[in-house]
Amino acid sequence: MASLDNSNAQVHSSVKNYYGKVLSSTKDLKTSACTTGSRPHPLITSIIAKIPSAVNDRFYGCGNPIPLGIQGKDILDLGCGSGRDCYIAAALAGPQGSVTGIDMTDEQLEVARTNVSAYAESLGYTPTLRFLPGYIEMLGQAGVPESSIDVCISNCVVNLSPNKQMVLEGVYSALREGGEFYFSDVYADAQLPDDVRSHDVLLGECIGGALFYEEFEQMAEHVGFARPRVLAISHIEIHDAELKQLVGDVKFYSITYRLFKLPKTHIAAEGPSNATYLGAIEGHADKYELDIDNNFKTNVPTPVSADTAHIIAHSWISKFFTLKTSIDNTQQPGARSSTGVLMQSAYDEEQKSGGSSGCCAPKKESSGSGCCAPKKESSGGGCCAPKKTETGAGCCPPKKETPVLEILNESSDQCCSGPSKKCC
C-alpha cells in the first residue's frame, strides 16, 4: 500500500483549513460542486427534517449516496464532516445496524458528536453511531477493522484526498465480501493542469482534486472492485469568474458510483440471466435502479449481462432478487453506457434546460428527463413544476413540506433563479 508524504500533508492542511476555518455554511461556497444535485428520496427527506439544523447547515455534499434497504447493516462514511449522512444512515440502518463516520476536521466532528443526543430523541432510540478522527487514506489507523463494513458511503470527499488509490485500497479492505462503496464525488472530463490541482480554493471546492473519470475507473478495478457502475450524473457549474478562467475548457460532473467487492469466481459462471426484483426494499416498492442502465420493475424478469448477474448473485443486494439463467435468446440485456457519453448527455441536457444547476441539475433517468419538469409544464410552479413519479411526488414536495426543502437549500442560492432563490 502506498504511503502519505509531505505533499499529501500539505493538501490535508489546505482542506482542513478550508472546511474548518473558511467555510461556516454552504453560503460561502463558490461552485455548485458541494451542493446536492438532485432531490433525495422522500424517505430521506423525512429523516433530514429530524436532523438538528447545526448538522444540516454544515453539509457540503454533491449527491445523495445513501442506499435504501440497509436495515441492520454496518455502514462507514468517509469524510463525514458534520455527520448529516451518518445521521441519515443511522435512521435507515435502525437499532440493529451501526454507522461509523471518519473525518480529519475537528470542528466538523465536534458538531457531529454534540448533536447525537438530540437526534436520538427524535428517533426514539439511541443509534449505534460513532465519529472517529482520522484520515480516509488510513482507515485501519483510525479504528476501522478489516472486513467489518457492509456498505461504505461518501459524499464529495474522495476528491479531497491527495492519494485516492490509498482510499480505495482502504475501503476495499474494510468491506466484507459482497459489500459496496456507494458514493458521490466530482470528476473531470480531462486531466487537470497543475495550477488547478494546487489551487487552495479549487481544492476546497472539490474541483482541484477531481480525477479524470477514466483514470478513476481504471484505478478502482486495479484495486479489486468490479467494474464501476454509474447511478446518477449531473454537470457542475463554476460561478466564480476567476475560477472559471483557471479551469478553462475542462468540465466537471457530480457522479454517484457503485463499486462492489465480489468473490473472484469467474463472472461467466453466472452467464446472461433474468433477474427479478422482489420489491422488498422500503421506498422501492415498484422498481429498483441498480445503475443508470439497469432498472428493474417489481416481479418482472429482466435480462441482465453476466457481470450484472454476478453483482446480483454475490453482493449485499442479493436477498432482494431472484436470478435465473436465461434460456430465451430473444431477450438480451441492453448495451452499457460509457461514462464519457453519460457526461456529454448530462451537459447537453443542462444546456437545453437553460443551464440550471444545483437542485435543478438534470439527472439522467430511464425516461430521459431531469430533476425538474420541462418549461412547458411550468404551470405547476416554475423550474421545479411537479412531476409525476411512482411515489406521486414531484421534484419538490408539497407546500406543507416547505420546511424540509428549506433545510436542504436554506444556505444555497444555486437551486433556481428568481428573487426567492428557492426551488419551490
Coordinates of C-alpha atoms in Angstrom, one line a residue:
M1 CA 0.0 0.0 0.0
A2 CA 1.2 3.5 -0.8
S3 CA 2.1 6.0 2.0
L4 CA 1.5 9.6 2.6
D5 CA 4.3 12.1 2.1
N6 CA 4.9 15.8 2.7
S7 CA 2.9 16.9 -0.4
N8 CA 0.0 14.9 0.9
A9 CA 0.2 16.6 4.3
Q10 CA 0.1 20.0 2.5
V11 CA -3.2 19.0 0.8
H12 CA -4.6 17.8 4.1
S13 CA -3.7 21.1 5.8
S14 CA -5.3 23.1 3.0
V15 CA -8.5 21.1 3.1
K16 CA -8.7 21.1 6.9
N17 CA -8.3 24.9 6.9
Y18 CA -11.0 25.4 4.2
Y19 CA -13.6 23.3 5.9
G20 CA -12.7 24.1 9.5
K21 CA -12.0 27.8 9.2
V22 CA -13.0 29.3 5.9
L23 CA -16.5 27.8 5.4
S24 CA -19.1 28.4 8.1
S25 CA -22.0 27.2 5.9
T26 CA -22.9 26.5 2.3
K27 CA -23.4 30.2 1.7
D28 CA -19.6 30.5 1.4
L29 CA -19.2 28.1 -1.5
K30 CA -18.1 29.4 -4.9
T31 CA -19.2 26.5 -7.0
S32 CA -22.2 24.1 -7.1
A33 CA -19.8 21.1 -6.6
C34 CA -20.6 20.8 -2.9
T35 CA -24.4 21.1 -3.2
T36 CA -26.8 18.3 -3.8
G37 CA -27.6 17.9 -7.5
S38 CA -30.9 16.1 -7.2
R39 CA -33.7 15.8 -4.7
P40 CA -33.2 12.9 -2.2
H41 CA -35.8 10.1 -1.9
P42 CA -38.9 11.1 0.1
L43 CA -37.8 8.7 2.9
I44 CA -34.5 10.5 3.2
T45 CA -36.1 14.0 3.2
S46 CA -38.3 12.9 6.1
I47 CA -35.2 11.9 8.0
I48 CA -33.4 15.1 7.2
A49 CA -36.3 17.0 8.8
K50 CA -35.4 15.3 12.1
I51 CA -31.7 16.2 12.0
P52 CA -30.6 19.2 14.1
S53 CA -30.1 22.4 12.0
A54 CA -26.5 22.7 13.2
V55 CA -25.7 19.5 11.4
N56 CA -27.6 20.3 8.2
D57 CA -26.1 23.8 8.0
R58 CA -22.6 22.4 7.5
F59 CA -23.4 19.8 4.9
Y60 CA -21.2 20.1 1.8
G61 CA -22.2 17.0 -0.2
C62 CA -22.6 16.8 -4.0
G63 CA -25.1 14.0 -4.3
N64 CA -27.3 11.5 -2.4
P65 CA -25.1 8.5 -1.8
I66 CA -27.2 6.6 0.8
P67 CA -28.9 3.4 -0.4
L68 CA -32.2 2.2 1.0
G69 CA -32.6 -1.3 2.2
I70 CA -29.6 -1.1 4.7
Q71 CA -31.5 -2.2 7.8
G72 CA -29.2 -4.0 10.2
K73 CA -26.1 -3.2 8.1
D74 CA -22.8 -1.8 9.3
I75 CA -22.1 1.5 7.5
L76 CA -19.0 3.6 7.1
D77 CA -19.0 7.2 6.0
L78 CA -15.7 8.7 4.6
G79 CA -15.2 12.3 5.4
C80 CA -18.4 12.5 7.4
G81 CA -18.0 16.2 8.2
S82 CA -20.8 17.4 10.5
G83 CA -22.4 14.0 10.2
R84 CA -25.5 14.6 8.2
D85 CA -25.2 11.5 6.0
C86 CA -24.3 9.4 9.1
Y87 CA -27.4 10.6 10.8
I88 CA -29.5 9.6 7.8
A89 CA -27.8 6.2 7.5
A90 CA -28.3 5.6 11.3
A91 CA -32.1 6.0 10.8
L92 CA -32.1 3.7 7.8
A93 CA -29.9 1.0 9.5
G94 CA -32.1 1.1 12.6
P95 CA -31.3 -0.2 16.1
Q96 CA -29.6 -3.4 14.8
G97 CA -27.2 -1.6 12.4
S98 CA -24.2 0.7 13.1
V99 CA -22.7 3.8 11.5
T100 CA -19.1 5.0 11.8
G101 CA -18.1 8.4 10.5
I102 CA -14.4 9.4 9.9
D103 CA -13.1 12.9 9.4
M104 CA -9.9 14.8 9.9
T105 CA -11.5 18.2 10.7
D106 CA -12.0 18.7 14.5
E107 CA -14.5 21.5 14.1
Q108 CA -16.8 19.3 11.9
L109 CA -16.5 16.3 14.3
E110 CA -17.5 18.4 17.2
V111 CA -20.7 19.4 15.5
A112 CA -21.4 15.7 14.6
R113 CA -20.9 14.5 18.2
T114 CA -22.6 17.3 20.0
N115 CA -26.0 16.7 18.3
V116 CA -26.3 12.9 18.6
S117 CA -28.4 13.1 21.8
A118 CA -30.9 15.5 20.4
Y119 CA -31.2 13.3 17.3
A120 CA -31.7 10.2 19.3
E121 CA -34.7 11.7 21.0
S122 CA -36.3 12.4 17.6
L123 CA -35.6 8.8 16.5
G124 CA -37.0 7.3 19.7
Y125 CA -33.8 5.2 20.3
T126 CA -30.1 5.7 20.6
P127 CA -28.4 4.7 17.3
T128 CA -25.0 2.9 17.2
L129 CA -23.3 6.0 15.9
R130 CA -19.7 6.9 16.4
F131 CA -17.4 9.6 14.9
L132 CA -13.7 8.9 14.6
P133 CA -10.8 11.4 14.0
G134 CA -8.5 10.3 11.2
Y135 CA -7.6 10.2 7.5
I136 CA -9.7 8.4 4.9
E137 CA -6.4 7.1 3.5
M138 CA -5.6 5.2 6.7
L139 CA -8.9 3.6 7.9
G140 CA -7.1 0.9 9.9
Q141 CA -5.2 3.5 12.0
A142 CA -8.4 5.4 12.6
G143 CA -10.0 2.3 14.1
V144 CA -11.9 0.6 11.2
P145 CA -11.2 -3.1 11.2
E146 CA -10.8 -5.1 8.0
S147 CA -13.9 -6.9 6.7
S148 CA -16.2 -5.1 9.2
I149 CA -18.3 -2.9 6.8
D150 CA -21.3 -3.8 4.6
V151 CA -21.7 -0.5 2.8
C152 CA -19.3 2.4 2.7
I153 CA -20.7 5.8 1.7
S154 CA -19.0 9.1 0.9
N155 CA -20.3 12.5 -0.3
C156 CA -17.9 14.7 -2.3
V157 CA -14.9 13.7 -0.2
V158 CA -12.6 11.3 -2.1
N159 CA -11.6 14.1 -4.5
L160 CA -10.2 16.0 -1.5
S161 CA -7.7 13.2 -0.8
P162 CA -4.1 13.5 -2.1
N163 CA -3.9 9.8 -2.5
K164 CA -7.1 8.3 -3.9
Q165 CA -5.6 4.8 -4.5
M166 CA -4.9 4.5 -0.8
V167 CA -8.6 5.5 -0.1
L168 CA -9.9 2.8 -2.5
E169 CA -7.5 0.2 -1.1
G170 CA -8.6 1.0 2.5
V171 CA -12.3 0.8 1.6
Y172 CA -11.8 -2.5 -0.2
S173 CA -10.0 -3.9 2.9
A174 CA -12.7 -2.6 5.3
L175 CA -15.6 -4.1 3.2
R176 CA -16.9 -7.6 3.7
E177 CA -17.2 -9.7 0.6
G178 CA -20.4 -8.7 -1.1
G179 CA -20.1 -5.2 0.3
E180 CA -20.2 -2.0 -1.6
F181 CA -18.7 1.5 -1.9
Y182 CA -21.7 3.7 -2.8
F183 CA -20.6 7.3 -3.1
S184 CA -21.0 10.6 -4.9
D185 CA -18.0 12.7 -6.0
V186 CA -16.6 15.1 -8.5
Y187 CA -14.9 14.0 -11.7
A188 CA -13.4 15.8 -14.7
D189 CA -13.7 15.0 -18.4
A190 CA -10.0 15.6 -18.9
Q191 CA -6.7 15.7 -17.0
L192 CA -6.3 18.9 -14.9
P193 CA -3.3 21.2 -15.1
D194 CA -1.0 21.6 -12.1
D195 CA -2.1 25.1 -11.3
V196 CA -5.7 23.9 -10.9
R197 CA -4.6 20.9 -8.7
S198 CA -2.7 23.1 -6.3
H199 CA -5.2 26.0 -6.0
D200 CA -6.4 26.1 -2.4
V201 CA -10.0 27.3 -3.2
L202 CA -10.4 24.8 -6.1
L203 CA -9.2 22.0 -3.8
G204 CA -11.6 23.0 -1.1
E205 CA -14.5 23.3 -3.6
C206 CA -13.9 19.7 -4.7
I207 CA -12.7 20.8 -8.2
G208 CA -8.9 20.8 -7.8
G209 CA -8.8 17.2 -6.7
A210 CA -11.2 15.8 -9.3
L211 CA -9.8 12.9 -11.1
F212 CA -10.2 12.3 -14.9
Y213 CA -13.0 9.7 -14.8
E214 CA -11.1 7.2 -16.9
E215 CA -8.2 7.2 -14.5
F216 CA -10.5 6.7 -11.6
E217 CA -12.4 3.8 -13.1
Q218 CA -9.1 2.0 -14.0
M219 CA -7.8 2.6 -10.5
A220 CA -11.0 1.1 -8.9
E221 CA -10.7 -2.1 -11.0
H222 CA -7.0 -2.3 -10.3
V223 CA -7.7 -2.3 -6.5
G224 CA -10.1 -5.2 -7.0
F225 CA -13.6 -3.8 -7.3
A226 CA -16.0 -5.0 -10.0
R227 CA -16.3 -2.6 -13.0
P228 CA -17.7 0.7 -11.7
R229 CA -21.4 1.4 -12.1
V230 CA -22.8 4.9 -12.6
L231 CA -26.1 5.5 -10.8
A232 CA -26.5 9.3 -11.3
I233 CA -24.6 12.1 -13.1
S234 CA -25.0 15.9 -13.4
H235 CA -22.9 18.8 -14.6
I236 CA -21.3 21.1 -12.1
E237 CA -21.4 24.9 -12.6
I238 CA -18.5 27.1 -11.5
H239 CA -19.9 30.5 -10.6
D240 CA -16.8 32.5 -9.8
A241 CA -15.4 34.1 -12.9
E242 CA -11.7 33.9 -11.8
L243 CA -12.0 30.2 -11.0
K244 CA -13.8 29.5 -14.3
Q245 CA -11.0 31.1 -16.2
L246 CA -8.5 28.9 -14.3
V247 CA -10.1 25.6 -15.3
G248 CA -10.5 26.6 -18.9
D249 CA -12.5 24.1 -21.1
V250 CA -12.5 21.2 -18.6
K251 CA -16.0 20.2 -17.5
F252 CA -16.8 18.8 -14.1
Y253 CA -19.5 16.4 -13.0
S254 CA -21.0 15.0 -9.9
I255 CA -21.3 11.2 -10.3
T256 CA -22.7 8.6 -8.0
Y257 CA -20.7 5.4 -8.4
R258 CA -21.3 1.9 -7.1
L259 CA -18.2 -0.2 -6.5
F260 CA -18.8 -3.8 -5.4
K261 CA -16.4 -6.1 -3.7
L262 CA -17.2 -9.5 -5.1
P263 CA -15.7 -13.0 -4.9
K264 CA -13.1 -13.8 -7.5
T265 CA -15.1 -16.5 -9.2
H266 CA -15.3 -16.4 -13.0
I267 CA -18.1 -14.0 -14.0
A268 CA -19.1 -16.1 -16.9
A269 CA -20.3 -18.8 -14.4
E270 CA -23.5 -16.8 -14.0
G271 CA -23.9 -16.1 -17.7
P272 CA -26.6 -13.9 -19.1
S273 CA -29.6 -14.2 -16.8
N274 CA -33.1 -12.9 -16.0
A275 CA -33.1 -11.0 -12.7
T276 CA -36.4 -10.4 -10.9
Y277 CA -36.6 -7.7 -8.2
L278 CA -38.9 -8.7 -5.4
G279 CA -40.0 -5.2 -4.3
A280 CA -38.9 -5.8 -0.7
I281 CA -36.9 -2.6 -0.2
E282 CA -38.8 0.1 1.6
G283 CA -39.1 3.1 -0.7
H284 CA -38.6 1.0 -3.8
A285 CA -41.8 -1.0 -3.8
D286 CA -42.4 -0.6 -7.6
K287 CA -38.9 -0.6 -9.0
Y288 CA -35.2 -0.6 -8.3
E289 CA -32.4 1.1 -10.1
L290 CA -29.1 -0.8 -9.9
D291 CA -27.4 1.7 -12.1
I292 CA -28.2 4.1 -15.0
D293 CA -28.6 1.1 -17.4
N294 CA -30.3 -1.5 -15.2
N295 CA -33.8 -0.7 -13.9
F296 CA -36.0 -3.4 -12.5
K297 CA -39.7 -3.3 -12.2
T298 CA -41.0 -5.4 -9.3
N299 CA -41.7 -9.1 -10.2
V300 CA -40.8 -8.6 -13.8
P301 CA -38.0 -10.8 -15.1
T302 CA -35.4 -8.6 -16.7
P303 CA -32.4 -9.8 -18.8
V304 CA -29.0 -8.8 -17.4
S305 CA -25.5 -9.3 -18.5
A306 CA -23.1 -11.8 -16.9
D307 CA -21.3 -9.2 -14.9
T308 CA -24.6 -7.7 -13.6
A309 CA -25.8 -11.2 -12.7
H310 CA -22.5 -11.6 -10.8
I311 CA -23.3 -8.4 -8.7
I312 CA -26.9 -9.5 -8.0
A313 CA -25.8 -13.0 -7.0
H314 CA -22.9 -12.2 -4.7
S315 CA -23.5 -8.7 -3.2
W316 CA -25.5 -7.5 -0.2
I317 CA -28.5 -6.8 -2.5
S318 CA -28.9 -10.5 -3.5
K319 CA -31.7 -11.1 -1.0
F320 CA -33.9 -8.6 -2.9
F321 CA -33.7 -10.5 -6.2
T322 CA -34.1 -13.9 -7.7
L323 CA -31.8 -14.9 -10.6
K324 CA -32.5 -17.4 -13.3
T325 CA -30.2 -18.4 -16.1
S326 CA -31.6 -17.0 -19.4
I327 CA -32.7 -19.6 -21.9
D328 CA -34.6 -17.1 -24.1
N329 CA -32.1 -15.8 -26.7
T330 CA -34.6 -13.3 -28.0
Q331 CA -34.3 -11.2 -24.7
Q332 CA -30.8 -9.7 -24.4
P333 CA -29.6 -7.1 -21.9
G334 CA -29.2 -3.6 -23.3
A335 CA -25.8 -2.1 -24.2
R336 CA -23.9 -0.5 -21.4
S337 CA -23.4 3.3 -21.5
S338 CA -19.9 4.7 -21.2
T339 CA -19.2 7.3 -18.6
G340 CA -17.9 9.7 -21.2
V341 CA -21.2 9.5 -23.2
L342 CA -23.2 10.0 -20.0
M343 CA -21.2 13.1 -19.2
Q344 CA -21.8 14.7 -22.5
S345 CA -25.5 13.8 -22.3
A346 CA -25.8 15.4 -18.8
Y347 CA -24.1 18.6 -20.1
D348 CA -26.3 18.7 -23.3
E349 CA -29.5 18.3 -21.2
E350 CA -28.4 21.1 -18.9
Q351 CA -27.8 23.5 -21.8
K352 CA -31.2 22.7 -23.3
S353 CA -32.9 23.4 -20.0
G354 CA -31.2 26.8 -19.7
G355 CA -28.0 26.0 -17.8
S356 CA -29.6 25.3 -14.5
S357 CA -27.5 23.7 -11.7
G358 CA -27.7 22.7 -8.1
C359 CA -31.1 21.3 -7.1
C360 CA -32.3 21.6 -10.7
A361 CA -29.4 19.9 -12.3
P362 CA -30.5 17.3 -14.8
K363 CA -30.4 13.7 -13.7
K364 CA -30.4 11.0 -16.3
E365 CA -33.4 8.7 -15.8
S366 CA -34.9 6.0 -17.9
S367 CA -37.4 8.5 -19.2
G368 CA -34.7 10.9 -20.2
S369 CA -36.0 13.7 -18.1
G370 CA -34.2 15.6 -15.3
C371 CA -34.9 16.7 -11.8
C372 CA -37.3 19.4 -13.0
A373 CA -40.1 19.3 -15.4
P374 CA -39.7 20.9 -18.8
K375 CA -40.7 24.6 -19.1
K376 CA -43.9 23.8 -20.9
E377 CA -45.1 22.1 -17.7
S378 CA -44.3 25.1 -15.6
S379 CA -47.9 25.9 -14.8
G380 CA -47.4 23.8 -11.6
G381 CA -44.7 26.1 -10.2
G382 CA -41.8 27.2 -12.4
C383 CA -38.4 25.5 -12.5
C384 CA -39.5 22.7 -10.2
A385 CA -43.0 22.1 -11.5
P386 CA -44.4 18.9 -10.0
K387 CA -43.5 15.8 -12.0
K388 CA -45.4 12.6 -11.6
T389 CA -43.4 9.8 -10.1
E390 CA -44.1 6.4 -8.7
T391 CA -44.5 8.0 -5.2
G392 CA -46.8 10.6 -6.5
A393 CA -44.4 13.4 -5.5
G394 CA -42.7 15.8 -7.8
C395 CA -39.2 17.3 -7.9
C396 CA -40.1 19.4 -4.9
P397 CA -42.5 18.5 -2.0
P398 CA -46.0 19.9 -1.4
K399 CA -46.1 23.3 0.2
K400 CA -46.8 21.8 3.6
E401 CA -43.3 20.2 3.4
T402 CA -41.5 23.5 2.7
P403 CA -39.5 23.4 5.9
V404 CA -37.9 20.2 4.7
L405 CA -36.8 21.9 1.4
E406 CA -35.6 24.9 3.3
I407 CA -33.4 22.6 5.4
L408 CA -32.0 21.2 2.1
N409 CA -31.4 24.5 0.4
E410 CA -31.6 27.3 3.0
S411 CA -27.9 28.1 2.5
S412 CA -27.8 27.7 -1.3
D413 CA -28.7 30.2 -4.0
Q414 CA -27.9 27.7 -6.7
C415 CA -31.2 25.9 -6.9
C416 CA -33.3 28.1 -9.1
S417 CA -33.1 31.7 -10.3
G418 CA -35.5 34.3 -9.2
P419 CA -35.9 36.6 -6.2
S420 CA -36.8 33.8 -3.8
K421 CA -33.8 31.7 -4.6
K422 CA -35.8 28.7 -3.7
C423 CA -36.7 25.6 -5.7
C424 CA -40.4 25.8 -5.0

